[in-house]
Amino acid sequence: MPLLEVSGLSKRYRRGDTLVSAVDDVSFTIAAAETLALVGPSGSGKSTIARLVTRLIEPDAGTILFEGTDLRGLKPSALRAMRGRLQIVFQNPLAALNPRATVGRVIDDPLKIHTGFSRGERRSRVASLLERVRLDPALASRPIHEISGGQRQRVAIARALASSPTLIVLDEAVSALDVSVRAEILQLLKRIQRETRVAYLFITHDLGVVRAAADRVAILDGGKIVESGIATEVVSNPQSAIGKALVAAAPRLPRG
Amino acid sequence: MTLLRTPTALLGFTILVVLALIALLAPLLFPADPLAIAGPALLRPFQDASLPLGTDRLGRDVLAELVHGARTSLLVGLAAAATSIIVGSVVGTLAGFIGGIVDEVLMRITDAFQTVPGFLLALAFVSVVGPSLPVVVLAIALSAWTGPARVARAEVLSIRERDYVAGARAIGMHPLKIAFREVLPNALPPVLALSSVIVAAAVLTEAALSFLGLGDPNRITWGGMIAEGRAVLRSAPYLSIIPGIALVVTVLGVYLAGEGVVEASAARKVRA
């Protein structure tokens, strides 16, 4: 049984008087400890899929089976409990964390919600999570608005890891970072995957990232999946027009 | 300190600090009952060194009354502003965050309170419930909470679309906790900027209620003193003018200090 099985997922938005299809009958699966990359140009529905899968917005049609449970049929309290195992990291690290909160509180929140740990145990968990994303545990008392974008993205990853998820949706999670920080974060994500067997749904427009991090890839265009397969094969020999265009546009990077 | 850099803010805070000290130290400065007779009736100011501001119709020390009256004015002003900001931001946050029918209902209630003139509302409330300090505070807050509610709602509407609110939902935080812990604190600064206007208005409303005899009868208030003095307005105008000046200075101090806070926070935003 796959960890995540999405089928027939659709979402339309109202733009003026017309309905625009953002995601149109999309189906895919992710196995445990696997990385699936969703690639596509902007406006292809990538981020909408990220938010649909994590149930931040309502789909119009389709099923989302996560660990065998249909997320659409869950009551709000059951969905909140489920969220600990299905996490998301957003694109813009400057907007994704409450600027008034401290680093420690941001990581402590999911621990408080999803674990029964005492305050002291949680504090040591926060410290070890910060170490896991290669940040100084002393950072815990600093407010979010005082740390850099790269540090914030590490904090966001630590927060996503806090509730021991089996799947993390990375919604353009490295796109807003500069190149050197991006490589570091990609390495960090791969190491975490080896250690915890977490699966990633890696949403990106960057084929370099796909080559470096993904097992399989699905290419989106206009809300539909137009091509999918093993990441290295699709990237080296794309079949669809949009796939060819993306490969042609991608900067040549050494294989990661 | 950035807060005191502008002359406006400096003047405002100086006035407020002096007033607060006077209010706090009133029992030490004038330990005798300010309602007790202290000398001959209608003694004009600056005639007797022991009664520098003179006496009223009953021979009570005007300075002692003024100092004790500062307690009531400041207390009512601050309590009414705090109440209206707390009630307003809770209502505004719920309306903006939940949206839909809850928003509609809460905002129509807000409209209803806003369309009734605030002073009439306070007047009606005090006449029905009976005058006492907590009732006066509630009566003033009854009409003043609508401003904070509207501002809080507008802020919440923009904040609830930010990624960190989606992030709080994604970790499974309860919606009420998201509203009051993640959203409300970030919506507060513009709401707090209203507080100086509300405090100033509350001080004036309290004075007006007291002037009409609807203040707490067991407390000296500046409005009550003006009402007392009205009977002898032509022969002893100082009895109305002195508490009137105190009111003007207080409202001015609150307003200038509030302006200073808004300016300082705007400057901080620009630098950040």
Coordinates of C-alpha atoms in Angstrom, one line a residue, chain A residues 11-200:
Chain A
K11 CA -9.8 22.2 -8.0
R12 CA -11.4 25.1 -9.9
Y13 CA -11.1 28.7 -9.0
R14 CA -13.6 31.4 -9.9
R15 CA -12.0 34.2 -11.8
G16 CA -14.6 36.8 -12.5
D17 CA -17.5 35.0 -14.1
T18 CA -15.5 32.0 -15.4
L19 CA -14.3 28.9 -13.6
V20 CA -10.6 28.3 -14.1
S21 CA -9.3 24.8 -13.6
A22 CA -6.2 25.0 -11.4
V23 CA -5.8 21.2 -10.9
D24 CA -7.6 18.8 -13.3
D25 CA -8.0 15.1 -12.5
V26 CA -4.5 14.6 -11.0
S27 CA -3.5 11.2 -9.7
F28 CA -0.2 10.0 -8.2
T29 CA 1.2 7.9 -5.4
I30 CA 4.2 8.1 -3.0
A31 CA 5.7 5.2 -1.2
A32 CA 7.4 5.4 2.2
A33 CA 10.9 7.0 2.2
E34 CA 10.4 8.0 -1.4
T35 CA 10.8 11.5 -3.0
L36 CA 8.3 12.4 -5.8
A37 CA 9.0 15.7 -7.5
L38 CA 6.1 17.7 -9.0
V39 CA 7.6 20.0 -11.6
G40 CA 5.9 22.5 -13.8
P41 CA 6.0 26.2 -14.9
S42 CA 4.3 28.8 -12.7
G43 CA 0.6 28.6 -12.9
S44 CA 0.6 24.8 -13.6
G45 CA -1.1 24.1 -10.3
K46 CA 1.9 22.8 -8.3
S47 CA 1.3 24.9 -5.1
T48 CA -2.5 24.2 -5.3
I49 CA -1.7 20.5 -5.2
A50 CA 0.5 21.1 -2.1
R51 CA -2.3 22.8 -0.3
L52 CA -4.9 20.3 -1.4
V53 CA -2.8 17.3 -0.3
T54 CA -2.2 18.9 3.1
R55 CA -5.9 19.8 3.3
L56 CA -5.3 23.5 3.7
I57 CA -7.9 24.0 0.9
E58 CA -10.9 22.0 -0.1
P59 CA -10.7 19.9 -3.4
D60 CA -13.7 20.0 -5.7
A61 CA -13.3 16.3 -6.5
G62 CA -11.0 13.4 -5.9
T63 CA -9.7 11.3 -3.0
I64 CA -6.6 11.7 -0.9
L65 CA -5.7 8.4 0.8
F66 CA -3.0 9.0 3.4
E67 CA -1.8 5.9 5.3
G68 CA -5.0 4.2 4.1
T69 CA -7.4 6.9 5.5
D70 CA -9.4 9.2 3.2
L71 CA -8.4 12.7 4.4
R72 CA -11.6 14.1 3.0
G73 CA -13.9 12.1 5.2
L74 CA -12.2 13.0 8.5
K75 CA -13.8 15.1 11.2
P76 CA -11.9 18.4 12.0
S77 CA -10.5 16.9 15.3
A78 CA -9.4 13.7 13.6
L79 CA -7.8 15.7 10.7
R80 CA -5.9 17.9 13.2
A81 CA -4.5 14.7 14.9
M82 CA -3.6 13.3 11.4
R83 CA -1.7 16.5 10.5
G84 CA 1.2 15.5 12.7
R85 CA 2.2 12.8 10.3
L86 CA 1.6 14.9 7.1
Q87 CA 3.6 18.1 7.2
I88 CA 4.4 21.0 4.9
V89 CA 7.3 23.4 4.4
F90 CA 6.4 26.6 2.5
Q91 CA 8.3 28.5 -0.1
N92 CA 8.9 31.8 1.5
P93 CA 10.7 31.3 4.9
L94 CA 10.1 35.0 5.7
A95 CA 6.3 34.6 5.6
A96 CA 5.9 31.0 6.8
L97 CA 6.7 31.5 10.5
N98 CA 5.0 33.9 12.9
P99 CA 7.5 36.8 13.1
R100 CA 6.6 37.5 16.8
A101 CA 7.2 33.9 18.0
T102 CA 10.5 32.6 19.2
V103 CA 12.3 29.8 17.4
G104 CA 11.7 27.6 20.4
R105 CA 8.0 28.2 20.5
V106 CA 7.6 27.5 16.7
I107 CA 9.2 24.1 17.1
D108 CA 7.5 23.4 20.5
D109 CA 4.0 24.0 19.1
P110 CA 3.7 20.7 17.1
L111 CA 5.3 18.8 20.1
K112 CA 2.7 20.3 22.4
I113 CA -0.1 19.3 20.0
H114 CA 1.0 15.8 19.0
T115 CA 3.1 14.4 21.8
G116 CA 2.4 13.9 25.5
F117 CA 5.8 15.1 26.5
S118 CA 6.4 17.2 29.6
R119 CA 7.7 20.7 29.3
G120 CA 11.3 19.6 30.2
E121 CA 11.2 16.7 27.7
R122 CA 9.9 19.1 25.0
R123 CA 12.7 21.5 25.7
S124 CA 15.3 18.9 25.1
R125 CA 13.4 17.7 22.0
V126 CA 13.5 21.3 20.6
A127 CA 17.3 21.4 21.2
S128 CA 17.9 18.0 19.4
L129 CA 15.6 19.1 16.5
L130 CA 17.7 22.3 16.1
E131 CA 20.8 20.2 16.1
R132 CA 19.3 17.9 13.5
V133 CA 18.9 20.8 11.1
R134 CA 22.4 22.0 12.0
L135 CA 21.4 25.0 14.0
D136 CA 22.7 26.1 17.4
P137 CA 20.2 25.0 20.1
A138 CA 20.9 28.4 21.8
L139 CA 18.8 29.9 18.9
A140 CA 15.7 28.6 20.6
S141 CA 15.2 31.8 22.6
R142 CA 15.6 34.2 19.6
P143 CA 12.6 35.7 17.9
I144 CA 11.9 34.6 14.3
H145 CA 12.3 38.1 12.9
E146 CA 15.9 38.2 14.1
I147 CA 17.2 35.2 12.1
S148 CA 18.1 34.9 8.4
G149 CA 16.0 33.3 5.7
G150 CA 18.2 30.2 5.4
Q151 CA 18.0 29.8 9.2
R152 CA 14.2 30.2 9.1
Q153 CA 13.9 27.5 6.5
R154 CA 15.9 25.2 8.7
V155 CA 13.6 26.1 11.6
A156 CA 10.6 25.4 9.4
I157 CA 12.1 22.0 8.6
A158 CA 12.7 21.3 12.3
R159 CA 9.1 22.2 13.0
A160 CA 7.9 19.9 10.3
L161 CA 10.0 17.1 11.7
A162 CA 8.9 17.7 15.3
S163 CA 5.7 15.6 15.1
S164 CA 7.6 12.6 13.4
P165 CA 5.8 12.9 10.1
T166 CA 5.8 10.1 7.4
L167 CA 5.3 12.6 4.6
I168 CA 6.5 16.2 4.2
V169 CA 5.3 18.3 1.3
L170 CA 8.0 20.7 0.3
D171 CA 6.3 23.5 -1.5
E172 CA 9.1 25.2 -3.4
A173 CA 10.9 24.9 -0.1
V174 CA 14.4 25.7 -1.5
S175 CA 13.4 28.1 -4.3
A176 CA 13.6 31.3 -2.3
L177 CA 17.1 30.5 -1.0
D178 CA 20.4 31.5 -2.6
V179 CA 22.4 28.8 -4.4
S180 CA 24.8 27.8 -1.7
V181 CA 22.1 27.7 1.0
R182 CA 19.9 25.7 -1.4
A183 CA 22.6 23.0 -1.8
E184 CA 23.0 22.7 2.0
I185 CA 19.3 22.4 2.6
L186 CA 19.0 19.7 -0.1
Q187 CA 21.7 17.7 1.5
L188 CA 20.1 18.2 4.9
L189 CA 16.7 16.9 3.5
K190 CA 18.4 13.8 2.0
R191 CA 20.2 13.0 5.3
I192 CA 17.0 13.4 7.2
Q193 CA 15.3 11.0 4.8
R194 CA 17.9 8.4 5.3
E195 CA 17.6 8.7 9.1
T196 CA 13.8 8.8 9.4
R197 CA 12.5 7.2 6.2
V198 CA 10.2 10.2 5.7
A199 CA 8.7 10.6 2.2
Y200 CA 8.8 13.9 0.3

